[in-house]
Short mmCIF file of C-alpha atoms in Angstrom, two decimals:
data_model
loop_
_atom_site.label_atom_id
_atom_site.label_comp_id
_atom_site.label_asym_id
_atom_site.label_seq_id
_atom_site.Cartn_x
_atom_site.Cartn_y
_atom_site.Cartn_z
CA MET A 1 140.12 77.93 112.78
CA ASN A 2 139.05 74.45 111.99
CA LYS A 3 138.67 73.32 108.39
CA ILE A 4 136.31 70.76 107.10
CA LYS A 5 137.44 68.70 104.03
CA CYS A 6 134.70 67.15 101.93
CA GLU A 7 135.08 63.74 100.09
CA CYS A 8 135.16 65.92 96.81
CA GLY A 9 138.41 67.64 97.99
CA HIS A 10 136.97 70.95 98.90
CA ILE A 11 137.97 72.72 102.05
CA ASN A 12 135.18 74.25 103.85
CA HIS A 13 135.09 76.58 106.68
CA GLU A 14 134.17 75.58 110.28
CA GLY A 15 130.41 75.61 110.67
CA THR A 16 129.65 74.89 107.19
CA VAL A 17 126.28 72.89 106.67
CA LEU A 18 126.57 72.06 102.96
CA CYS A 19 129.77 71.64 101.04
CA GLU A 20 130.29 74.86 99.01
CA ALA A 21 131.39 72.90 96.00
CA CYS A 22 129.32 69.57 95.67
CA GLY A 23 126.74 70.24 98.19
CA LYS A 24 127.01 67.11 100.25
CA PRO A 25 125.57 67.81 103.82
CA ILE A 26 128.35 67.78 106.48
CA LYS A 27 126.89 65.32 109.01
CA GLU A 28 127.95 66.95 112.25
CA ASN A 29 126.59 70.36 111.21
CA GLN A 30 122.96 69.63 110.09
CA HIS A 31 121.50 70.88 113.24
CA ILE A 32 122.59 74.48 112.65
CA ASP A 33 119.94 75.02 109.68
CA GLY A 34 117.71 72.33 110.75
CA ASN A 35 118.47 70.01 107.94
CA ASP A 36 118.59 67.06 110.44
CA GLN A 37 114.84 67.57 111.02
CA GLN A 38 113.63 67.77 107.41
CA LYS A 39 113.99 65.89 104.24
CA VAL A 40 114.29 68.94 101.96
CA LEU A 41 117.61 70.88 102.34
CA GLU A 42 117.50 74.38 103.72
CA MET A 43 119.08 76.54 101.06
CA ARG A 44 118.46 79.88 102.25
CA TYR A 45 122.36 80.60 102.74
CA GLU A 46 123.50 77.72 100.62
CA GLY A 47 124.61 75.89 103.85
CA SER A 48 127.53 78.27 104.24
CA ALA A 49 129.29 78.82 107.57
CA ARG A 50 128.21 82.01 109.24
CA ARG A 51 130.13 83.52 112.01
CA SER A 52 127.15 84.06 114.23
CA LYS A 53 126.28 80.38 114.11
CA THR A 54 129.80 79.00 114.60
CA TYR A 55 131.74 80.98 117.10
CA LYS A 56 130.03 81.78 120.46
CA ARG A 57 132.95 81.50 122.92
CA THR A 58 134.28 85.04 123.43
CA PHE A 59 132.50 88.29 124.18
CA ILE A 60 133.17 89.48 120.62
CA ASP A 61 131.51 86.14 119.22
CA LYS A 62 128.45 86.77 121.54
CA THR A 63 128.29 90.41 120.50
CA TRP A 64 128.48 89.67 116.98
CA ALA A 65 125.84 86.78 117.29
CA PHE A 66 123.55 89.45 119.21
CA PHE A 67 123.54 91.95 116.68
CA SER A 68 123.47 89.60 113.67
CA SER A 69 119.97 88.42 114.81
CA VAL A 70 117.24 89.54 112.79
CA LYS A 71 114.95 89.44 115.97
CA VAL A 72 117.23 91.97 117.59
CA GLY A 73 117.10 94.15 114.44
CA VAL A 74 113.27 94.24 114.34
CA TRP A 75 113.10 95.00 118.15
CA LEU A 76 115.49 97.87 117.88
CA ILE A 77 113.38 99.38 114.81
CA VAL A 78 110.10 98.87 116.92
CA ALA A 79 111.79 100.54 119.78
CA ALA A 80 113.00 103.54 117.58
CA LEU A 81 109.44 103.95 115.98
CA ILE A 82 107.81 103.82 119.57
CA ALA A 83 110.11 106.51 120.65
CA ALA A 84 109.62 108.70 117.57
CA ALA A 85 105.94 108.41 117.99
CA ILE A 86 105.96 109.46 121.67
CA GLY A 87 108.00 112.55 120.50
CA THR A 88 105.04 113.72 118.38
CA LEU A 89 102.56 113.69 121.38
CA TYR A 90 103.38 117.18 122.17
CA PRO A 91 105.54 119.89 120.44
CA GLN A 92 109.35 119.67 120.80
CA GLU A 93 110.86 122.48 122.64
CA GLU A 94 111.92 124.39 119.56
CA PHE A 95 108.21 124.47 118.34
CA LYS A 96 106.50 125.30 121.59
CA ASN A 97 105.55 128.67 120.52
CA SER A 98 105.62 130.27 124.15
CA VAL A 99 107.81 132.62 125.99
CA LEU A 100 107.48 130.44 129.07
CA PRO A 101 110.52 128.22 129.92
CA SER A 102 109.90 124.56 129.08
CA SER A 103 109.70 123.52 132.65
CA GLN A 104 106.55 125.53 133.14
CA PHE A 105 105.15 125.27 129.65
CA TYR A 106 104.58 121.64 129.20
CA GLU A 107 102.93 121.48 132.74
CA GLU A 108 100.66 124.43 132.23
CA GLN A 109 99.69 123.52 128.80
CA TYR A 110 99.35 119.80 129.07
CA GLY A 111 98.99 119.11 132.76
CA LEU A 112 100.47 116.09 134.47
CA THR A 113 101.28 114.24 131.15
CA GLY A 114 103.05 117.30 129.88
CA LYS A 115 105.14 117.49 133.14
CA ILE A 116 106.11 113.77 132.65
CA PHE A 117 106.94 114.49 128.97
CA TYR A 118 109.31 117.10 129.93
CA GLN A 119 111.00 115.38 132.87
CA LEU A 120 111.53 112.32 130.79
CA GLY A 121 113.34 114.64 128.17
CA PHE A 122 110.97 113.89 125.45
CA HIS A 123 110.86 117.71 124.70
CA ASN A 124 114.18 117.24 122.93
CA LEU A 125 113.72 113.53 121.92
CA TYR A 126 115.23 113.55 118.65
CA SER A 127 118.57 115.24 119.62
CA SER A 128 118.80 113.36 122.86
CA TRP A 129 121.75 110.94 123.18
CA TRP A 130 119.77 107.77 123.84
CA PHE A 131 117.66 108.31 120.66
CA ILE A 132 120.77 108.72 118.60
CA THR A 133 122.34 105.69 120.19
CA LEU A 134 119.25 103.80 119.27
CA ILE A 135 119.52 104.70 115.80
CA ALA A 136 123.28 104.01 115.67
CA LEU A 137 122.46 100.57 117.21
CA ILE A 138 120.09 99.78 114.28
CA GLY A 139 122.94 100.83 111.94
CA ILE A 140 125.38 98.64 113.63
CA SER A 141 122.73 95.65 113.52
CA LEU A 142 122.22 96.21 109.83
CA VAL A 143 126.09 96.14 109.12
CA ILE A 144 126.94 93.07 111.03
CA CYS A 145 123.64 91.41 109.81
CA SER A 146 124.65 92.03 106.16
CA ILE A 147 128.29 90.99 106.59
CA ASP A 148 127.45 87.89 108.57
CA ARG A 149 125.32 86.59 105.70
CA PHE A 150 126.69 88.18 102.60
CA VAL A 151 130.40 87.11 102.83
CA PRO A 152 129.56 83.48 103.23
CA LEU A 153 126.73 83.32 100.68
CA HIS A 154 128.79 85.15 97.99
CA ARG A 155 131.70 82.55 98.52
CA ALA A 156 129.15 79.70 98.34
CA LEU A 157 127.55 80.78 95.10
CA LYS A 158 130.83 81.61 93.65
CA ASN A 159 132.19 78.18 94.30
CA GLN A 160 129.20 76.26 93.27
CA LYS A 161 129.70 73.72 90.63
CA ALA A 162 127.66 71.70 88.12
CA LYS A 163 128.67 68.47 89.43
CA ARG A 164 126.65 68.00 92.74
CA HIS A 165 126.43 65.17 95.20
CA GLU A 166 123.61 62.87 94.72
CA VAL A 167 122.38 63.39 98.25
CA PHE A 168 122.18 67.24 97.58
CA VAL A 169 120.06 66.56 94.23
CA ARG A 170 117.68 64.12 95.86
CA ARG A 171 116.97 66.36 98.83
CA GLN A 172 115.83 69.50 96.77
CA ARG A 173 112.15 70.69 96.78
CA PHE A 174 111.95 69.76 93.05
CA PHE A 175 113.24 66.46 92.23
CA SER A 176 112.41 63.75 89.54
CA GLU A 177 114.27 60.43 88.53
CA SER A 178 114.00 59.20 84.78
CA GLU A 179 115.29 56.26 83.13
CA ASN A 180 116.45 55.56 79.52
CA VAL A 181 116.88 59.29 78.69
CA THR A 182 118.47 59.73 75.24
CA GLU A 183 121.26 62.33 74.51
CA ASP A 184 118.73 64.04 72.17
CA GLU A 185 116.25 64.43 74.95
CA LYS A 186 118.89 65.79 77.26
CA ASN A 187 120.04 68.11 74.40
CA LYS A 188 116.35 69.22 73.98
CA LEU A 189 115.90 69.93 77.67
CA ILE A 190 119.17 71.99 77.70
CA GLU A 191 118.07 74.09 74.58
CA ARG A 192 114.61 74.84 76.27
CA LEU A 193 116.50 76.00 79.36
CA LYS A 194 118.75 78.35 77.06
CA LYS A 195 115.44 79.71 75.55
CA LYS A 196 114.32 80.68 79.01
CA ARG A 197 117.66 82.52 79.40
CA TYR A 198 119.28 80.01 81.82
CA LYS A 199 122.94 80.16 81.84
CA ILE A 200 124.36 76.53 81.20
CA THR A 201 127.40 75.04 82.98
CA GLU A 202 128.55 71.54 82.16
CA ASP A 203 131.07 69.43 84.23
CA ASP A 204 131.75 65.90 83.29
CA GLY A 205 128.22 65.16 82.10
CA HIS A 206 126.47 67.12 84.87
CA ILE A 207 124.62 70.15 84.06
CA LEU A 208 123.82 73.31 86.03
CA ALA A 209 121.20 75.82 84.51
CA GLU A 210 121.03 79.00 86.53
CA LYS A 211 119.49 82.72 86.16
CA ASN A 212 118.76 85.59 88.12
CA ARG A 213 121.43 85.10 90.66
CA PHE A 214 121.60 88.70 91.10
CA SER A 215 118.32 88.78 93.03
CA ARG A 216 119.92 86.97 95.91
CA TRP A 217 121.62 90.31 96.68
CA GLY A 218 118.35 92.09 96.93
CA PRO A 219 118.28 92.20 100.74
CA TYR A 220 121.76 93.40 101.18
CA VAL A 221 121.05 96.14 98.60
CA ASN A 222 118.13 97.06 101.07
CA HIS A 223 120.43 97.25 103.96
CA ILE A 224 122.89 99.50 102.18
CA GLY A 225 119.87 101.79 101.50
CA LEU A 226 118.80 101.74 104.89
CA ILE A 227 122.38 102.42 106.28
CA ILE A 228 122.52 105.42 103.97
CA ILE A 229 119.19 106.63 105.42
CA LEU A 230 120.43 106.08 109.05
CA ILE A 231 123.64 107.86 108.28
CA ALA A 232 121.61 110.69 106.99
CA GLY A 233 119.40 110.77 110.11
CA ILE A 234 122.45 111.07 112.27
CA LEU A 235 124.05 113.69 110.11
CA ARG A 236 120.75 115.73 110.80
CA MET A 237 121.76 116.20 114.38
CA PHE A 238 124.89 118.26 113.25
CA ASP A 239 124.30 122.01 112.24
CA PHE A 240 126.52 121.90 109.28
CA MET A 241 124.11 119.45 107.63
CA HIS A 242 120.85 120.34 109.11
CA THR A 243 119.14 123.40 111.07
CA GLU A 244 115.64 124.40 111.75
CA GLY A 245 114.11 127.17 113.77
CA TYR A 246 110.67 128.64 114.14
CA ILE A 247 109.92 132.31 114.28
CA TRP A 248 106.81 134.63 114.58
CA VAL A 249 106.97 137.86 112.54
CA ARG A 250 104.34 140.26 112.89
CA GLU A 251 103.32 142.46 109.75
CA GLY A 252 105.76 145.41 109.36
CA GLU A 253 108.31 143.77 111.73
CA THR A 254 111.98 142.89 111.04
CA LYS A 255 113.58 139.97 113.01
CA VAL A 256 116.68 137.98 112.97
CA LEU A 257 116.14 134.51 111.49
CA PRO A 258 117.08 131.83 114.00
CA THR A 259 119.63 129.20 113.09
CA THR A 260 121.52 131.58 110.80
CA GLU A 261 124.07 132.97 113.33
CA GLN A 262 122.47 136.27 113.35
CA GLN A 263 123.52 136.82 109.62
CA TYR A 264 120.01 137.06 108.10
CA TYR A 265 116.97 139.11 109.05
CA ILE A 266 113.36 138.72 107.64
CA LYS A 267 110.65 141.53 107.22
CA ASN A 268 107.11 140.67 107.00
CA ASP A 269 105.92 143.13 104.46
CA LYS A 270 102.31 141.88 104.55
CA PHE A 271 100.11 138.97 105.23
CA ILE A 272 97.40 137.90 102.86
CA TYR A 273 94.55 135.65 103.99
CA GLU A 274 91.97 134.66 101.37
CA THR A 275 88.88 132.51 101.66
CA TYR A 276 86.92 130.48 99.09
CA ASP A 277 83.98 132.42 97.53
CA ARG A 278 80.77 131.04 98.62
CA ASN A 279 79.02 132.42 95.51
CA ASP A 280 81.45 130.75 93.26
CA GLU A 281 79.49 127.91 91.67
CA ARG A 282 82.62 125.59 91.78
CA PHE A 283 82.71 125.64 95.53
CA GLN A 284 78.91 126.11 96.58
CA GLU A 285 78.36 122.46 97.03
CA ALA A 286 81.48 121.81 99.11
CA LEU A 287 80.89 124.89 101.30
CA LYS A 288 77.04 124.57 101.89
CA ASN A 289 77.66 122.78 105.24
CA GLU A 290 80.51 124.84 106.38
CA GLU A 291 79.64 127.50 109.27
CA PHE A 292 82.82 129.52 108.80
CA ASP A 293 84.79 130.88 105.69
CA VAL A 294 87.33 128.09 104.51
CA PRO A 295 90.68 129.54 103.98
CA SER A 296 92.11 129.19 100.51
CA ASN A 297 95.52 130.85 100.83
CA PHE A 298 97.88 131.67 103.68
CA GLN A 299 100.65 134.03 102.36
CA THR A 300 103.46 136.06 103.73
CA ASN A 301 104.98 138.58 101.56
CA ALA A 302 108.67 138.85 102.90
CA THR A 303 112.02 140.40 102.32
CA VAL A 304 115.23 138.62 103.40
CA TYR A 305 118.16 140.71 104.45
CA LYS A 306 121.95 139.86 105.03
CA VAL A 307 124.09 141.74 107.69
CA LYS A 308 126.58 143.78 105.79
CA GLY A 309 129.99 143.80 107.39
CA ASP A 310 130.66 142.76 110.81
CA ILE A 311 128.29 142.72 113.82
CA ILE A 312 129.09 145.17 116.54
CA PRO A 313 127.52 144.61 119.82
CA GLY A 314 124.93 147.39 120.71
CA GLN A 315 124.64 148.59 117.35
CA GLU A 316 121.98 148.11 114.77
CA PRO A 317 123.46 146.02 111.96
CA GLU A 318 123.55 147.39 108.38
CA LEU A 319 121.32 145.15 106.21
CA GLU A 320 121.48 144.48 102.44
CA LYS A 321 118.54 142.77 100.66
CA VAL A 322 118.94 139.19 99.57
CA THR A 323 115.71 138.17 98.06
CA SER A 324 111.95 138.77 98.54
CA GLY A 325 108.91 136.86 97.56
CA SER A 326 105.68 135.22 98.72
CA ILE A 327 105.80 132.45 101.12
CA ARG A 328 102.76 129.99 100.76
CA LEU A 329 102.04 126.47 102.20
CA ASN A 330 104.66 124.16 100.52
CA GLU A 331 105.94 127.20 98.46
CA PRO A 332 108.99 128.54 100.43
CA VAL A 333 111.24 131.29 99.83
CA THR A 334 114.69 129.95 99.28
CA PHE A 335 118.13 131.76 99.66
CA ASP A 336 121.92 130.63 100.32
CA GLY A 337 120.85 127.02 101.29
CA TYR A 338 117.93 128.13 103.44
CA GLY A 339 114.12 127.73 102.98
CA ILE A 340 111.60 129.58 104.69
CA TYR A 341 108.26 127.95 105.11
CA GLN A 342 104.68 129.03 106.13
CA SER A 343 103.63 127.14 108.96
CA GLY A 344 101.29 129.07 111.21
CA THR A 345 99.33 132.24 111.64
CA GLN A 346 97.63 134.25 114.29
CA LEU A 347 95.09 136.16 112.46
CA LYS A 348 94.46 139.59 113.75
CA SER A 349 95.58 138.57 117.12
CA GLU A 350 97.77 141.45 118.15
CA TYR A 351 97.35 145.20 118.74
CA LYS A 352 99.71 147.33 116.53
CA THR A 353 98.31 150.68 117.37
CA ILE A 354 95.54 152.06 119.62
CA SER A 355 94.37 155.68 118.92
CA PHE A 356 92.87 157.81 121.84
CA ASN A 357 90.96 160.90 121.88
CA ALA A 358 91.02 163.40 124.79
CA GLU A 359 88.54 166.20 126.03
CA THR A 360 87.45 167.95 128.95
CA ASN A 361 84.09 167.19 130.94
CA ASN A 362 82.59 170.35 129.22
CA GLY A 363 83.34 168.99 125.79
CA ASN A 364 86.40 170.87 125.02
CA GLY A 365 88.60 168.90 122.68
CA LEU A 366 92.29 168.40 123.47
CA GLY A 367 93.31 166.23 120.41
CA GLY A 368 94.29 162.84 120.46
CA PHE A 369 97.40 160.48 120.31
CA LYS A 370 98.31 157.16 119.10
CA PHE A 371 99.91 154.37 120.85
CA ASP A 372 102.27 152.01 119.17
CA THR A 373 102.92 148.74 120.82
CA ASN A 374 106.18 148.26 119.07
CA LYS A 375 107.82 151.59 120.12
CA ASP A 376 108.96 152.97 123.24
CA LYS A 377 107.49 156.36 123.08
CA ARG A 378 105.64 156.99 126.62
CA ILE A 379 104.88 160.82 126.49
CA PHE A 380 102.39 162.41 124.15
CA LYS A 381 101.67 166.09 123.87
CA LEU A 382 98.01 167.15 123.67
CA ASP A 383 96.51 170.71 122.83
CA GLN A 384 96.39 173.56 125.37
CA GLY A 385 99.42 172.36 127.25
CA TYR A 386 98.15 169.04 128.26
CA GLN A 387 100.32 165.88 127.99
CA VAL A 388 99.64 162.10 128.54
CA GLU A 389 102.30 159.85 130.00
CA ILE A 390 102.05 156.01 130.03
CA LYS A 391 103.12 154.78 133.56
CA ASP A 392 102.67 150.94 133.09
CA TYR A 393 102.11 148.86 129.99
CA TYR A 394 101.17 145.13 130.21
CA PRO A 395 101.05 143.69 126.74
CA GLN A 396 99.28 140.43 127.97
CA PHE A 397 97.42 141.77 131.12
CA GLU A 398 96.50 139.54 134.18
CA ILE A 399 96.02 140.00 137.87
CA THR A 400 98.35 138.01 140.12
CA GLU A 401 99.00 137.76 143.78
CA GLU A 402 101.48 140.34 143.41
CA GLY A 403 99.06 142.59 141.42
CA PRO A 404 98.98 143.59 137.77
CA SER A 405 101.21 141.64 135.53
CA SER A 406 101.90 140.44 131.72
CA PHE A 407 102.91 136.91 131.10
CA SER A 408 103.72 137.63 127.57
CA LYS A 409 105.41 140.37 125.60
CA TYR A 410 102.95 140.13 122.81
CA PRO A 411 100.03 142.66 122.90
CA ARG A 412 97.14 140.26 122.69
CA ASN A 413 95.23 141.89 125.62
CA PRO A 414 97.13 145.00 126.52
CA GLY A 415 96.57 146.86 129.83
CA ILE A 416 97.69 150.52 129.87
CA ILE A 417 97.85 152.93 132.95
CA PHE A 418 97.84 156.66 131.67
CA GLU A 419 98.62 159.77 133.66
CA VAL A 420 97.39 162.97 132.36
CA THR A 421 98.59 166.45 133.51
CA GLY A 422 97.74 169.87 132.48
CA PRO A 423 97.81 173.64 133.23
CA ASP A 424 94.69 173.38 135.77
CA ILE A 425 95.02 169.89 137.02
CA GLU A 426 97.73 167.94 138.59
CA LYS A 427 97.37 164.40 137.94
CA GLU A 428 94.50 162.25 136.55
CA ARG A 429 95.08 158.58 135.88
CA PHE A 430 93.29 156.21 133.56
CA PHE A 431 93.23 152.56 132.65
CA TYR A 432 92.72 151.14 129.32
CA ILE A 433 91.51 147.39 129.06
CA ASP A 434 89.05 145.78 126.50
CA GLU A 435 89.26 148.57 124.08
CA SER A 436 87.76 151.03 126.73
CA VAL A 437 89.16 153.54 129.21
CA ILE A 438 88.32 153.56 132.87
CA ALA A 439 89.07 156.73 135.08
CA LEU A 440 90.86 155.84 138.35
CA ASN A 441 90.14 159.25 139.92
CA ASP A 442 86.65 160.00 141.25
CA ASN A 443 86.53 163.56 140.13
CA HIS A 444 88.36 163.70 137.05
CA THR A 445 88.02 166.53 134.60
CA ILE A 446 89.55 164.76 131.58
CA ASN A 447 87.83 162.06 129.55
CA LEU A 448 89.84 159.62 127.46
CA SER A 449 88.19 157.30 124.87
CA VAL A 450 89.22 154.87 122.36
CA GLU A 451 89.10 156.16 118.76
CA ASP A 452 90.60 153.21 116.71
CA THR A 453 92.52 150.11 116.98
CA GLU A 454 94.72 148.43 114.53
CA LEU A 455 95.17 144.85 114.60
CA ILE A 456 98.01 142.72 112.77
CA THR A 457 98.74 139.19 111.98
CA ALA A 458 101.75 137.30 113.02
CA SER A 459 103.11 134.75 110.56
CA GLY A 460 104.71 131.52 111.98
CA LEU A 461 107.71 130.62 109.69
CA ILE A 462 110.06 127.57 109.80
CA VAL A 463 113.54 128.52 108.80
CA LYS A 464 115.34 125.30 107.46
CA LYS A 465 118.59 124.36 106.00
CA ASP A 466 118.89 120.75 105.03
CA TYR A 467 121.84 119.26 103.28
CA SER A 468 120.95 115.70 104.29
CA LEU A 469 117.94 115.35 101.83
CA PRO A 470 120.20 114.09 98.94
CA PHE A 471 121.42 111.26 101.22
CA PHE A 472 117.79 110.32 102.15
CA LEU A 473 116.86 110.30 98.32
CA ILE A 474 119.98 108.17 97.40
CA GLY A 475 119.23 105.78 100.32
CA ALA A 476 115.59 105.57 99.35
CA VAL A 477 116.42 104.81 95.74
CA ILE A 478 118.93 102.29 96.55
CA PHE A 479 116.34 100.58 98.97
CA MET A 480 113.76 100.39 96.29
CA ILE A 481 116.32 99.08 93.90
CA GLY A 482 116.88 96.14 96.39
CA VAL A 483 113.07 95.76 96.89
CA ALA A 484 112.49 95.33 93.18
CA GLN A 485 115.69 93.21 92.72
CA GLY A 486 114.52 90.68 95.28
CA LEU A 487 110.77 90.97 94.62
CA TYR A 488 110.43 90.61 90.95
CA TRP A 489 113.27 88.35 90.00
CA HIS A 490 114.12 84.92 91.60
CA HIS A 491 117.30 82.95 91.62
CA ARG A 492 116.33 79.67 89.87
CA ARG A 493 118.62 76.52 89.28
CA VAL A 494 118.18 73.32 87.55
CA TRP A 495 120.65 70.43 88.09
CA ILE A 496 120.95 67.32 85.79
CA HIS A 497 122.73 64.62 87.36
CA PRO A 498 123.49 61.74 85.23
CA LYS A 499 123.66 58.21 86.89
CA GLY A 500 124.40 55.25 84.60
CA GLU A 501 121.34 55.10 82.41
CA GLN A 502 119.22 57.30 85.05
CA PHE A 503 118.93 60.93 85.05
CA LEU A 504 118.50 62.79 88.25
CA ILE A 505 116.82 66.23 87.75
CA ALA A 506 116.48 68.84 90.64
CA GLY A 507 115.30 72.42 90.88
CA HIS A 508 115.54 75.16 93.39
CA THR A 509 114.17 78.78 93.42
CA ASN A 510 114.41 80.97 96.47
CA LYS A 511 111.11 82.60 96.17
CA LYS A 512 108.01 81.00 94.76
CA LEU A 513 106.85 77.59 93.35
CA VAL A 514 106.04 78.70 89.74
CA TRP A 515 108.74 77.95 87.21
CA SER A 516 109.38 79.73 83.80
#
């Protein structure tokens, strides 16, 4: 590594633009910061030697120079923002809320653009290797960019002296030359600088007045905060730091919570849906133009259970209560590091029970039965020796080329085929659809009718465990400290350079032109 010795005796690193001690421009390096094309010296990095500007011979040098570029860092951030925005166009795979496989769901739901979205892998964008790599590259760029500038800048500011070369003083943005300055006038200037909280350093009659040097480190504090945020973002990819799942739970239903390794269950005790009262004077003005009722509360009263003992395949686990509470928007139920959030609802969208009544053609009642969509009971006893057997059940009825079918397991449009037998009949078949019963035999002697239906609401819940949030908070706080550090304080310096009976006075601030 070549060294550059200044006439003041200081040994500078190769690539130094301004001597770290006296500030004299090093002639052969003025092109690095553009000082050869302007009268005022470029003081952004104190003319210190930066690796990215000095060594460009080997592959490592070129890689270092590439990642130390601010332009490269900006483009990486822009690319990450664009990718993140694309990922929000359609739901990510874990939130698609459909029993269809992803290869069918995106095409059927969103057409050609959905198919492209899936084929390009955007349905799992935030956990994809290339998105994680992009985030990691941003982190690498921030680290290299910071080291490339921080280390030489720290060295230059640490080594700066009160006694500066005349060329350095004359080429500052603020410069004045005074003659016949008395010692009293000089002392008066120094006292005024002290009152402004400048730190005074004197060397052989040369004065350096400086304050707010700490503000120079603001951008690097920003970088530390951003690096912590990026690390937190990468840590979210691992289950021990962050898990998130989505589940639909119907009223009265108990289901295992996703992402909890089948250790926790949740029961939807009741769903509460409330709307604003149009007769309330507080809301009348706001609601007068609303055609439909405006909801004021979505609430799921739920109980959380934990599996007691070991899980034995094929057996129902023994559960013990962990907690219970009301889940509202932005008011989760929390337990053991997990939080359950109200996210969606399907209001009165599914059939829980359908009650039927049976009678003969002459009006002789045979009793009734209740079909529960969540139970497997398929045979129902009626009066006088008659019975009903459910032969086929389609929770989400549809007609395909192969015949009757169901594209979902959830009973939103159930279709049921019954078979009735009795003492004086062999078989009579009936079909239930759209809350009515159709006889499939021409000469039927039994009539089935719908007596009542019970609809239930399904709650969409997000189950989340997130230990990365403290890291995001720490990173954000550090970032804001760096913003304030660099935005509200400015590094200011005044040099007083005696030259015989003359005094050269120069000033520099790294931010704005107003002095105080």
